[in-house]
mmCIF file of C-alpha atoms and ligand atoms in Angstrom:
data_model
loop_
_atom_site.group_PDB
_atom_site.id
_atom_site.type_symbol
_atom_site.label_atom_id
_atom_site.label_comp_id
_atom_site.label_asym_id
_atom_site.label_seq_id
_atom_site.Cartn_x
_atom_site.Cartn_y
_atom_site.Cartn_z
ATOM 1 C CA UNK A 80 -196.931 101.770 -50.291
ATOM 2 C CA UNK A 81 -199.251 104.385 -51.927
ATOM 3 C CA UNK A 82 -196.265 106.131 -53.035
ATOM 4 C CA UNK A 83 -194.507 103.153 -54.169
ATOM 5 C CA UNK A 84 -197.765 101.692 -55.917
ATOM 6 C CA UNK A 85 -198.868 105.452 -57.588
ATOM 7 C CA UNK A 86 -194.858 105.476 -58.761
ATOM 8 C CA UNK A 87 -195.380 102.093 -60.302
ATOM 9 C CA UNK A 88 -198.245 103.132 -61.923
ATOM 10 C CA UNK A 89 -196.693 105.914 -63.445
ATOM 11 C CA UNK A 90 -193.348 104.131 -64.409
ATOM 12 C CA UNK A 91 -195.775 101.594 -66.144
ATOM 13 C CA UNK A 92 -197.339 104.492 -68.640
ATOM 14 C CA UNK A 93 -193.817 106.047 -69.129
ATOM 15 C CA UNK A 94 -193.085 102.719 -71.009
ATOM 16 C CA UNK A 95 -195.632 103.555 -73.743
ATOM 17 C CA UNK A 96 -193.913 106.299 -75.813
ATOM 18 C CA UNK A 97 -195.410 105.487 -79.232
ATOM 19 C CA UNK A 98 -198.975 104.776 -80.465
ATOM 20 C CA UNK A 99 -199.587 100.919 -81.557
ATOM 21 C CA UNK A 100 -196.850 99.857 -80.204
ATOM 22 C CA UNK A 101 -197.279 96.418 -79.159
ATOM 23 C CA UNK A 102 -194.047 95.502 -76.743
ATOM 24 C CA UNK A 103 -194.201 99.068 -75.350
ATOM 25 C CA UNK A 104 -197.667 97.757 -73.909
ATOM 26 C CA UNK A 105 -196.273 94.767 -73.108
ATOM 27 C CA UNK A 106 -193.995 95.695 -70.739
ATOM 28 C CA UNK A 107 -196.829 98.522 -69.433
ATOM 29 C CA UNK A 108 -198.520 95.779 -68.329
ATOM 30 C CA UNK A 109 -195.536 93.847 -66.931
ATOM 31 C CA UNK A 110 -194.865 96.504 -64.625
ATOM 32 C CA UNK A 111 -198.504 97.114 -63.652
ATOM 33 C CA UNK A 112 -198.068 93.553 -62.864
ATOM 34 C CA UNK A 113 -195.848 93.552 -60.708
ATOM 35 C CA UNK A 114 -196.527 96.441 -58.468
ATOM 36 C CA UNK A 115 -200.077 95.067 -58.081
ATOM 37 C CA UNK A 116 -198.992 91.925 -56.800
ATOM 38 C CA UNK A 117 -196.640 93.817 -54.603
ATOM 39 C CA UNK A 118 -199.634 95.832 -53.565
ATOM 40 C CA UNK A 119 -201.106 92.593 -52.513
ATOM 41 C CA UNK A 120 -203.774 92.539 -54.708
ATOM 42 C CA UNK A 121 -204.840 88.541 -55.456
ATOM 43 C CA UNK A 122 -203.327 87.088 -58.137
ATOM 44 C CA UNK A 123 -206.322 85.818 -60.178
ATOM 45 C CA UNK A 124 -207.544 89.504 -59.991
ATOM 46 C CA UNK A 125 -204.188 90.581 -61.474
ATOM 47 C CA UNK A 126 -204.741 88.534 -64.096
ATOM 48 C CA UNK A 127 -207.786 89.731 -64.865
ATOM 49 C CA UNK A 128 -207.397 93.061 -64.276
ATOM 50 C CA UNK A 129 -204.361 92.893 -66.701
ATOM 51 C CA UNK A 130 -206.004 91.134 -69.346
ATOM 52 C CA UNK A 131 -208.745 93.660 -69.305
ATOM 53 C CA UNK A 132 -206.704 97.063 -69.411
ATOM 54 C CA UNK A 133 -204.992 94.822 -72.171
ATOM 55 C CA UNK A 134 -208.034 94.217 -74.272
ATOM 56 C CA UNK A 135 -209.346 97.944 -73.649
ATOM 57 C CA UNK A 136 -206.107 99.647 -74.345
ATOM 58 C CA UNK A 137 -205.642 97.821 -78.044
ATOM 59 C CA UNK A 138 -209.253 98.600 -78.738
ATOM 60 C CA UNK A 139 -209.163 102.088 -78.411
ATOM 61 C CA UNK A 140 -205.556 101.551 -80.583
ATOM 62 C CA UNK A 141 -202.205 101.546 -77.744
ATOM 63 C CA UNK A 142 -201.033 104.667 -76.359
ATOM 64 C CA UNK A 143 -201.133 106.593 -72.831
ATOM 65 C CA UNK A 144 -204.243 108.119 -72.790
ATOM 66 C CA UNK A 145 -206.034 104.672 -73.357
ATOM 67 C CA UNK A 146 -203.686 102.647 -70.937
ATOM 68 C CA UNK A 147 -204.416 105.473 -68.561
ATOM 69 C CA UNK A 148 -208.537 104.935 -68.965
ATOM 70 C CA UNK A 149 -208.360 101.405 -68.945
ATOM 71 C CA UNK A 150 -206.336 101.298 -65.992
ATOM 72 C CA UNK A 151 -208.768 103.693 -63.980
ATOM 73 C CA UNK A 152 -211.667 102.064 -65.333
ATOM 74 C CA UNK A 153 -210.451 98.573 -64.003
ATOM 75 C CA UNK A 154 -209.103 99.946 -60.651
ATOM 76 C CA UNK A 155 -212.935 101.746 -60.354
ATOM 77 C CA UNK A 156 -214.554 98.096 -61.096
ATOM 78 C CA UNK A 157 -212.278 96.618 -58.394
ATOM 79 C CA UNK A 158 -212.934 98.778 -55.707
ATOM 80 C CA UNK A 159 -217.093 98.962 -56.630
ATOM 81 C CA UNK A 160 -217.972 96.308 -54.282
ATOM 82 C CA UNK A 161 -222.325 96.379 -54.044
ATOM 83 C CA UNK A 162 -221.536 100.168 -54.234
ATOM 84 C CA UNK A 163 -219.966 100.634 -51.123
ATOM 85 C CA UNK A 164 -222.686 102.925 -50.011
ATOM 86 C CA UNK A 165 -221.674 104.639 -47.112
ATOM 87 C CA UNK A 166 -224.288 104.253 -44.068
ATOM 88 C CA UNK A 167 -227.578 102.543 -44.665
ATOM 89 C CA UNK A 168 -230.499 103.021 -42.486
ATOM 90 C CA UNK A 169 -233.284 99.849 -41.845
ATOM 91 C CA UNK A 170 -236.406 100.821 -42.360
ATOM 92 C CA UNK A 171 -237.747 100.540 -38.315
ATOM 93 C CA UNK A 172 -235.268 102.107 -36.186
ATOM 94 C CA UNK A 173 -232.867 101.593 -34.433
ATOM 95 C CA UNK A 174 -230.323 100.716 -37.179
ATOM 96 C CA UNK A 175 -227.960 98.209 -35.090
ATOM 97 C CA UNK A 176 -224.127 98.087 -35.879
ATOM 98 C CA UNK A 177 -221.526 95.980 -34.600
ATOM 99 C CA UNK A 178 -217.999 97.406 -34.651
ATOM 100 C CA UNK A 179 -215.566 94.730 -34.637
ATOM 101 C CA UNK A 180 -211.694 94.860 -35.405
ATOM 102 C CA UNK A 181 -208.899 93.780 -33.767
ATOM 103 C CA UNK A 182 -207.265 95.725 -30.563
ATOM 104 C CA UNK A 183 -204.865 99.001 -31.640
ATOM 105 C CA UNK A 184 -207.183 98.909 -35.347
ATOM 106 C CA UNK A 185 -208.654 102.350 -34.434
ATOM 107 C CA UNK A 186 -212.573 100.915 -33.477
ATOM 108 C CA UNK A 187 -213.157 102.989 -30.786
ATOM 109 C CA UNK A 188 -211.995 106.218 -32.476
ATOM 110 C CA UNK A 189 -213.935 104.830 -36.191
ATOM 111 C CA UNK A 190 -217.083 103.936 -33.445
ATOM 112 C CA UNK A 191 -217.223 107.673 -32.341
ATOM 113 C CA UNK A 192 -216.573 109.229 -35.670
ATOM 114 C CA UNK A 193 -219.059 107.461 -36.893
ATOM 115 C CA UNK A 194 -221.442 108.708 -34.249
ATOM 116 C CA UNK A 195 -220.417 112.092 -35.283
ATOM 117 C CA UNK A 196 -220.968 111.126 -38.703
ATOM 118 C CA UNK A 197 -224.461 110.517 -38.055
ATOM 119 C CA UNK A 198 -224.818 113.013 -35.544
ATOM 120 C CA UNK A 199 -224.400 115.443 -37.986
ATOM 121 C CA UNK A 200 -226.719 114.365 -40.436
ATOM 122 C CA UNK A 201 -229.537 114.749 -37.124
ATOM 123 C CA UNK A 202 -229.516 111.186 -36.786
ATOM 124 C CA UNK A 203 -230.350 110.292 -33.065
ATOM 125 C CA UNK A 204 -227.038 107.766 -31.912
ATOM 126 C CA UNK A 205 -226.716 105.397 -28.753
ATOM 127 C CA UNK A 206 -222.712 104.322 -28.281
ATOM 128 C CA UNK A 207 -222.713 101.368 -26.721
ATOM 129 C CA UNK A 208 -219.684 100.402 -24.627
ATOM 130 C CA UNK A 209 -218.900 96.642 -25.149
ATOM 131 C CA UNK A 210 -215.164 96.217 -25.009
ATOM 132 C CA UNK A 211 -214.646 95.396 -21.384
ATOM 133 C CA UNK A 212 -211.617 93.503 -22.818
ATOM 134 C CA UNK A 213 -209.477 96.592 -22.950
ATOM 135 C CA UNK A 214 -209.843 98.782 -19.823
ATOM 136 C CA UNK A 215 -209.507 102.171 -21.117
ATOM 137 C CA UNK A 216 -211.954 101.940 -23.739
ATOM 138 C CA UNK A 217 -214.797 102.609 -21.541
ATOM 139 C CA UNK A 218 -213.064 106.009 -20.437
ATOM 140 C CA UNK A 219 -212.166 106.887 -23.737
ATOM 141 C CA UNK A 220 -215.754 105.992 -25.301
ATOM 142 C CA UNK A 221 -216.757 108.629 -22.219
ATOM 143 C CA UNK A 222 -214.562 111.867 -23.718
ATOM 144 C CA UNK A 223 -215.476 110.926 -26.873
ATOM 145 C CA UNK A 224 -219.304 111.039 -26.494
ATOM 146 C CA UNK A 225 -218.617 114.088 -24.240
ATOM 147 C CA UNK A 226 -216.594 115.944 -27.061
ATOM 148 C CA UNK A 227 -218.938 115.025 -29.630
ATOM 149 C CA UNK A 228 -222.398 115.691 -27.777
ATOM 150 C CA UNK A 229 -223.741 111.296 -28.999
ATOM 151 C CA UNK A 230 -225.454 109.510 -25.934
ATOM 152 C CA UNK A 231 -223.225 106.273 -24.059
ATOM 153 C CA UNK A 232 -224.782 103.448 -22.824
ATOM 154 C CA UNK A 233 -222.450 101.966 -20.112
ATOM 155 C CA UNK A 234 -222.664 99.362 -17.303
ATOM 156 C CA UNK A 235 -219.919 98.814 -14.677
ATOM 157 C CA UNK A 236 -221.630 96.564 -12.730
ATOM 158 C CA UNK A 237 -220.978 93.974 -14.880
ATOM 159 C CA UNK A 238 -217.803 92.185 -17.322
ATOM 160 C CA UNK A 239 -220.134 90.729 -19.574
ATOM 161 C CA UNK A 240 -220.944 92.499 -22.785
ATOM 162 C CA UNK A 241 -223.818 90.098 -23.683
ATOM 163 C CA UNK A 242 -225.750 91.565 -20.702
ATOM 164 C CA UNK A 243 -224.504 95.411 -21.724
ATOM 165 C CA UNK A 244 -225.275 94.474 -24.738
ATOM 166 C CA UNK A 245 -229.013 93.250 -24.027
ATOM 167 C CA UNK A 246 -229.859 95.884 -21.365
ATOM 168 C CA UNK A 247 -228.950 99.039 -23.923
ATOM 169 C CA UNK A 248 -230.840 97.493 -26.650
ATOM 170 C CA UNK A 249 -234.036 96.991 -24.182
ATOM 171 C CA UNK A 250 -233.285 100.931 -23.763
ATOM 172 C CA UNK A 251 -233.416 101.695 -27.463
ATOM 173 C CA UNK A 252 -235.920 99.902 -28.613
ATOM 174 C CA UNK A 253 -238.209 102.262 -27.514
ATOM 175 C CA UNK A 254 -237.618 103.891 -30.767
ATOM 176 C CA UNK A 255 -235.816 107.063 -30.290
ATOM 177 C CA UNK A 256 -232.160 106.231 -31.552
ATOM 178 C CA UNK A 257 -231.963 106.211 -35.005
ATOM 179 C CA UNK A 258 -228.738 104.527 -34.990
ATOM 180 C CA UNK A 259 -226.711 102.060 -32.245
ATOM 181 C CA UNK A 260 -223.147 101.569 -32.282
ATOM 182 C CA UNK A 261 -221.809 98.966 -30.119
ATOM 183 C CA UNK A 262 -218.188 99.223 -29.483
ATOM 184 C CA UNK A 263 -216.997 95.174 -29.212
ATOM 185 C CA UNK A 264 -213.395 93.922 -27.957
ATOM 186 C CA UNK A 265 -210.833 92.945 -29.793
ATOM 187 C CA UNK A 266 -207.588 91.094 -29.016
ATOM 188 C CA UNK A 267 -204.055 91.652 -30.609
ATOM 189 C CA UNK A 268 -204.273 88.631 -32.738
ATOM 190 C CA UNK A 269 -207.324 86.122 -33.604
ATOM 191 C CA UNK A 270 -208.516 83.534 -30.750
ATOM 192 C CA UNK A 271 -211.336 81.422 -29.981
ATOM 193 C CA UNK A 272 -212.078 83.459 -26.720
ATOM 194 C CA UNK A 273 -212.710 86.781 -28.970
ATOM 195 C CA UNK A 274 -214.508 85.055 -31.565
ATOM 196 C CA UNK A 275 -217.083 83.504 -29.076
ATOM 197 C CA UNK A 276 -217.260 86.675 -26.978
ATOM 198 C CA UNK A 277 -218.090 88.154 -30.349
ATOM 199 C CA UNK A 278 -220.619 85.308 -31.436
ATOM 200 C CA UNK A 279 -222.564 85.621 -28.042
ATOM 201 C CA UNK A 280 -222.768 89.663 -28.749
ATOM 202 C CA UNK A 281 -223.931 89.350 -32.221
ATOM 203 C CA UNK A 282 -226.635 86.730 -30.961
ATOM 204 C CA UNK A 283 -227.828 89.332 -28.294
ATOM 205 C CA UNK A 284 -227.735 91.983 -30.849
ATOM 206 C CA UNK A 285 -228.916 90.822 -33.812
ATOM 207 C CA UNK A 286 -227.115 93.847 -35.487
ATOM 208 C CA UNK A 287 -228.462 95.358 -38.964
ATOM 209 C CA UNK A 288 -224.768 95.105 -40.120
ATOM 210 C CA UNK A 289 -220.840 94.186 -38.743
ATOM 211 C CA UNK A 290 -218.640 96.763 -39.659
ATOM 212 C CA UNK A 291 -214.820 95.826 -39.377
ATOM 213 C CA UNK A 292 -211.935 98.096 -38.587
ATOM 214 C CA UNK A 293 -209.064 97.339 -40.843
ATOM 215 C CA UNK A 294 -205.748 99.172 -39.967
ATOM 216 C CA UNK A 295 -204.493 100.045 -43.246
ATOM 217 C CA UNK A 296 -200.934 99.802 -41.639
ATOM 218 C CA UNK A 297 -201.246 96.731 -41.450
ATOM 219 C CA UNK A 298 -201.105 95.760 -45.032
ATOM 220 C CA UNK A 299 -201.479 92.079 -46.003
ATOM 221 C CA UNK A 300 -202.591 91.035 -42.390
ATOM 222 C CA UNK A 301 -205.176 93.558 -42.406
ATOM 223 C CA UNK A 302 -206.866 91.341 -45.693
ATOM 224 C CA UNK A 303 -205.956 88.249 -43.900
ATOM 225 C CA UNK A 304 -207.769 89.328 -40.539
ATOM 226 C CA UNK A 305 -210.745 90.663 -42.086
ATOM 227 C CA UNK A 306 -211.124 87.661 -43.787
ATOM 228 C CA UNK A 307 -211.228 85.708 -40.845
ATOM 229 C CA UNK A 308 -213.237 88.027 -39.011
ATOM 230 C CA UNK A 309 -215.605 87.187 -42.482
ATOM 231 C CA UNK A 310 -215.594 83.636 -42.633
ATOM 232 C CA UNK A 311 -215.822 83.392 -38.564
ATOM 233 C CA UNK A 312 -218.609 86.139 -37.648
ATOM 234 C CA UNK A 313 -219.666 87.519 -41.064
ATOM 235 C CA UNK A 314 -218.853 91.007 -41.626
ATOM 236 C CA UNK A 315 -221.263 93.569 -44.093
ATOM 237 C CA UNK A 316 -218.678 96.536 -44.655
ATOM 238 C CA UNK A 317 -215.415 97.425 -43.917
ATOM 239 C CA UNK A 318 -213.840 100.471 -42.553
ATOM 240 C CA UNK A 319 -210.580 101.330 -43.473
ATOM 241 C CA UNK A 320 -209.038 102.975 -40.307
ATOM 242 C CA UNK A 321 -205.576 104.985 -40.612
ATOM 243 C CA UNK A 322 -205.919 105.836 -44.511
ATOM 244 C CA UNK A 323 -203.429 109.000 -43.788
ATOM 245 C CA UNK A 324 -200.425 106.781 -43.195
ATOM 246 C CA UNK A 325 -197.706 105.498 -45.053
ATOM 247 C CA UNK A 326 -199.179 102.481 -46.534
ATOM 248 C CA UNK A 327 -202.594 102.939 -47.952
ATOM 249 C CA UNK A 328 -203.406 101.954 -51.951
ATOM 250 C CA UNK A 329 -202.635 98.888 -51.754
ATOM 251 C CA UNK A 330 -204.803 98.027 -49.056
ATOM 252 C CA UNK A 331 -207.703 98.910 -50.174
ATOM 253 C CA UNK A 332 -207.075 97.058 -53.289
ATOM 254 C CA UNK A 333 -206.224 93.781 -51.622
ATOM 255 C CA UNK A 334 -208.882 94.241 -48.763
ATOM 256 C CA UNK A 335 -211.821 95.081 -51.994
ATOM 257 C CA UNK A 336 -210.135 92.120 -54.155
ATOM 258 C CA UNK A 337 -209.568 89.517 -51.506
ATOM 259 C CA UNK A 338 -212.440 90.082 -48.809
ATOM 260 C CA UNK A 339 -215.119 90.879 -50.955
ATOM 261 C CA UNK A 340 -216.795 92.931 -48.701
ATOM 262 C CA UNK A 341 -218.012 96.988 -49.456
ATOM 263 C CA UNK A 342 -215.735 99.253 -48.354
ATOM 264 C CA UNK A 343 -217.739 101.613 -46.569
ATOM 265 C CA UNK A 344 -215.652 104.334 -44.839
ATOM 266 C CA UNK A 345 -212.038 105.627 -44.480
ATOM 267 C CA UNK A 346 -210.678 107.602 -42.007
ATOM 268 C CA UNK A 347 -208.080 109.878 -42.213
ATOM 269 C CA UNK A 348 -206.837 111.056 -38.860
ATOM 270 C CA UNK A 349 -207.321 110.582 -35.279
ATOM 271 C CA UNK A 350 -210.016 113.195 -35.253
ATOM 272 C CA UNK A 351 -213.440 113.236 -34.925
ATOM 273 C CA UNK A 352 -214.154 115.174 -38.042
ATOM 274 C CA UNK A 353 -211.809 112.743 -39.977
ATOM 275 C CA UNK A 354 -213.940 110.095 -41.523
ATOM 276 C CA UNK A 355 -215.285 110.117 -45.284
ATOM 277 C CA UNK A 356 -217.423 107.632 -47.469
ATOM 278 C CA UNK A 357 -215.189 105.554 -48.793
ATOM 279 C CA UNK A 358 -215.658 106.791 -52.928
ATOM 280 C CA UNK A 359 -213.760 104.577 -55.515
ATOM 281 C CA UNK A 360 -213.107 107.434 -57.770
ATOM 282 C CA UNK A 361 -211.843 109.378 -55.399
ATOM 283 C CA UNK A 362 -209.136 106.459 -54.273
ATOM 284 C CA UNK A 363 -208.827 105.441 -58.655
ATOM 285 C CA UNK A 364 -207.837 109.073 -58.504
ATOM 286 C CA UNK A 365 -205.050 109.215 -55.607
ATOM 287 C CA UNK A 366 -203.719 105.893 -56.903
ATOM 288 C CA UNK A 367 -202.807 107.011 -60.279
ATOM 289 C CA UNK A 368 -201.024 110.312 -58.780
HETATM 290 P P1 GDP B 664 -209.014 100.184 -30.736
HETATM 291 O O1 GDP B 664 -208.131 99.424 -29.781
HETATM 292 O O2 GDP B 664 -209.208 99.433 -32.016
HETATM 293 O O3 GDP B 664 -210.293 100.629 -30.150
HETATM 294 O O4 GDP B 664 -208.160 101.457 -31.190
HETATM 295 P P2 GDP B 664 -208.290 103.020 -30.865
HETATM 296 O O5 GDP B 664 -209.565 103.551 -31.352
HETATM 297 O O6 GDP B 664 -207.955 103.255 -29.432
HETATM 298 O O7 GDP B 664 -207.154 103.588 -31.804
HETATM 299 C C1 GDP B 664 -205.784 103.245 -31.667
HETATM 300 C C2 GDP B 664 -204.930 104.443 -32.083
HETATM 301 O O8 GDP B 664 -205.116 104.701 -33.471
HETATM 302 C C3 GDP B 664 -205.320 105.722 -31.360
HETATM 303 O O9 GDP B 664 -204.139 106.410 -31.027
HETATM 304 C C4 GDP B 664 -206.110 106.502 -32.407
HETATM 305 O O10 GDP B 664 -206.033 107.892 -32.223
HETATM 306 C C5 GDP B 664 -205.437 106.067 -33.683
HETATM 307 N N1 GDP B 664 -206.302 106.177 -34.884
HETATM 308 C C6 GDP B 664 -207.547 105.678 -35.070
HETATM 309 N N2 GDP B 664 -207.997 105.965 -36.306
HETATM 310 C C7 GDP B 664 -207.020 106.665 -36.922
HETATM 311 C C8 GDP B 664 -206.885 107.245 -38.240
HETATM 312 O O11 GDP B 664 -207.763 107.168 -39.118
HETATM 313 N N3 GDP B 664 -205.713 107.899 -38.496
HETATM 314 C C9 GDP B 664 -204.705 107.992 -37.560
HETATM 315 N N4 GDP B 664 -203.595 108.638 -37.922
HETATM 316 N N5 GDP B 664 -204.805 107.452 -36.342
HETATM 317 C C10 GDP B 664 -205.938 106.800 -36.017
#
């Protein structure tokens, strides 16, 4: 879909050949159109978004290079969402995240490259292993911690994350983590069960923020699941997991115009190192080829 959407964008500015040329623009923007709305961007953001490069293109008098500025300069405002920002620290430590996402989403990986994220800006990091949904993720949480040299905090003795949850918090308080990251379950698809296991963690955790892991496979259900995951638990950033697959622009534009919620991070790969801040310009830039 990146493909497809940067090869829209640039079939759009081949239509303008000739300086103030109204219908040239005119279909510019029809094609724009379009492969937003393929792109699964929200309509009424389309429209805007159109009606703006529309307005800014004629003002600067119609050809490429002006389409091509207002375009960027509308993607850019799209994707700004409260400046995206990265990681933020609270002032007292231990700065408390929840990682939510759905099961397959890449939140375990995301949880330990974020660790190693932090880890190497000689930030202090507790993992937290709270997905005793999935059985492997304890085990993989334990070769990722061991690979990347970040603390885990895990408790066999018990299935119940609220009281894994509570008990490594009670540990960290003591004020020498800078950062906790507590890896949460998620299911295949939406339910009650994972929303109140979810509710019950939050409660004990009373997390700084709720990052969620959005597989950027995963196109339109990835906006339609965060949102959820929004409206249900209340999510402060989202992660953008799998960025280095097929379908990718879109995404983000759908997840930034639909969710409303920063984009924080993407990651690129299944390794450690592979996580960036996510960096509008840098995604204005890979859209438009
Ligand atoms: P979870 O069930 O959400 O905890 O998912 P996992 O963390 O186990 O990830 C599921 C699969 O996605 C694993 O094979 C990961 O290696 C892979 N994965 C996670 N993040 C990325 C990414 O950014 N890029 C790629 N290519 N694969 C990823």
């Amino acid at each position: 879909m990146f493909d497809t959407l940067t090869d829209s964008f640039t079939a759009a500015i081949k239509k303008i050949r000739f300086h103030d040329d109204d219908k040239a623009l005119t279909k510019a923007l029809d094609e724009l159109k379009k492969s937003l709305l393929k792109a699964d961007v929200n309509h009424k953001v389309v429209k805007e978004l159109i009606a703006e490069v529309q307005i800014e293109t004629k003002k600067n008098g119609i050809g490429k290079d002006q389409f091509l500025d207002a375009l960027r300069a509308a993607l850019y405002k799209l994707l700004e969402i409260g400046g995206n920002k990265g990681f933020t620290f609270v002032p007292n430590p231990p700065t408390v995240i929840l990682m939510t996402g759905l099961q397959g989403s890449g939140k375990t990986t995301t949880t330990g490259k974020l660790a190693n994220y932090l880890k190497n800006k000689q930030k202090k990091v507790l993992i937290v292993a709270a997905d005793l949904q999935r059985l492997a993720a304890v085990e993989q949480l334990r070769q990722i911690t061991t690979q990347i040299g970040v603390e885990l905090y895990e408790n066999e003795a018990t299935k119940n994350p609220v009281e894994v949850v509570a008990a490594a918090l009670k540990k960290a308080n003591d004020g020498i983590y800078d950062v906790v990251l507590i890896d949460t379950a998620g299911r295949l698809a939406i339910d009650d069960e994972l929303m109140n296991e979810l509710e019950a963690v939050k409660k004990a955790a009373n997390p700084s923020e709720i990052f969620y892991v959005a597989d950027s496979m995963t196109g339109q259900d990835a906006v339609k699941t965060a949102t959820s995951f929004k409206e249900k638990i209340g999510i402060d950033g989202v992660i953008l997991s799998k960025y280095d697959g097929d379908s990718k622009g879109g995404v983000a534009l759908g997840l930034a115009s639909q969710v409303l919620v920063p984009l924080r991070f993407i990651g690129s790969g299944e390794k450690m190192e592979d996580l960036e801040v996510f960096l509008p310009d840098r995604i204005v830039n890979r859209l438009m080829g």
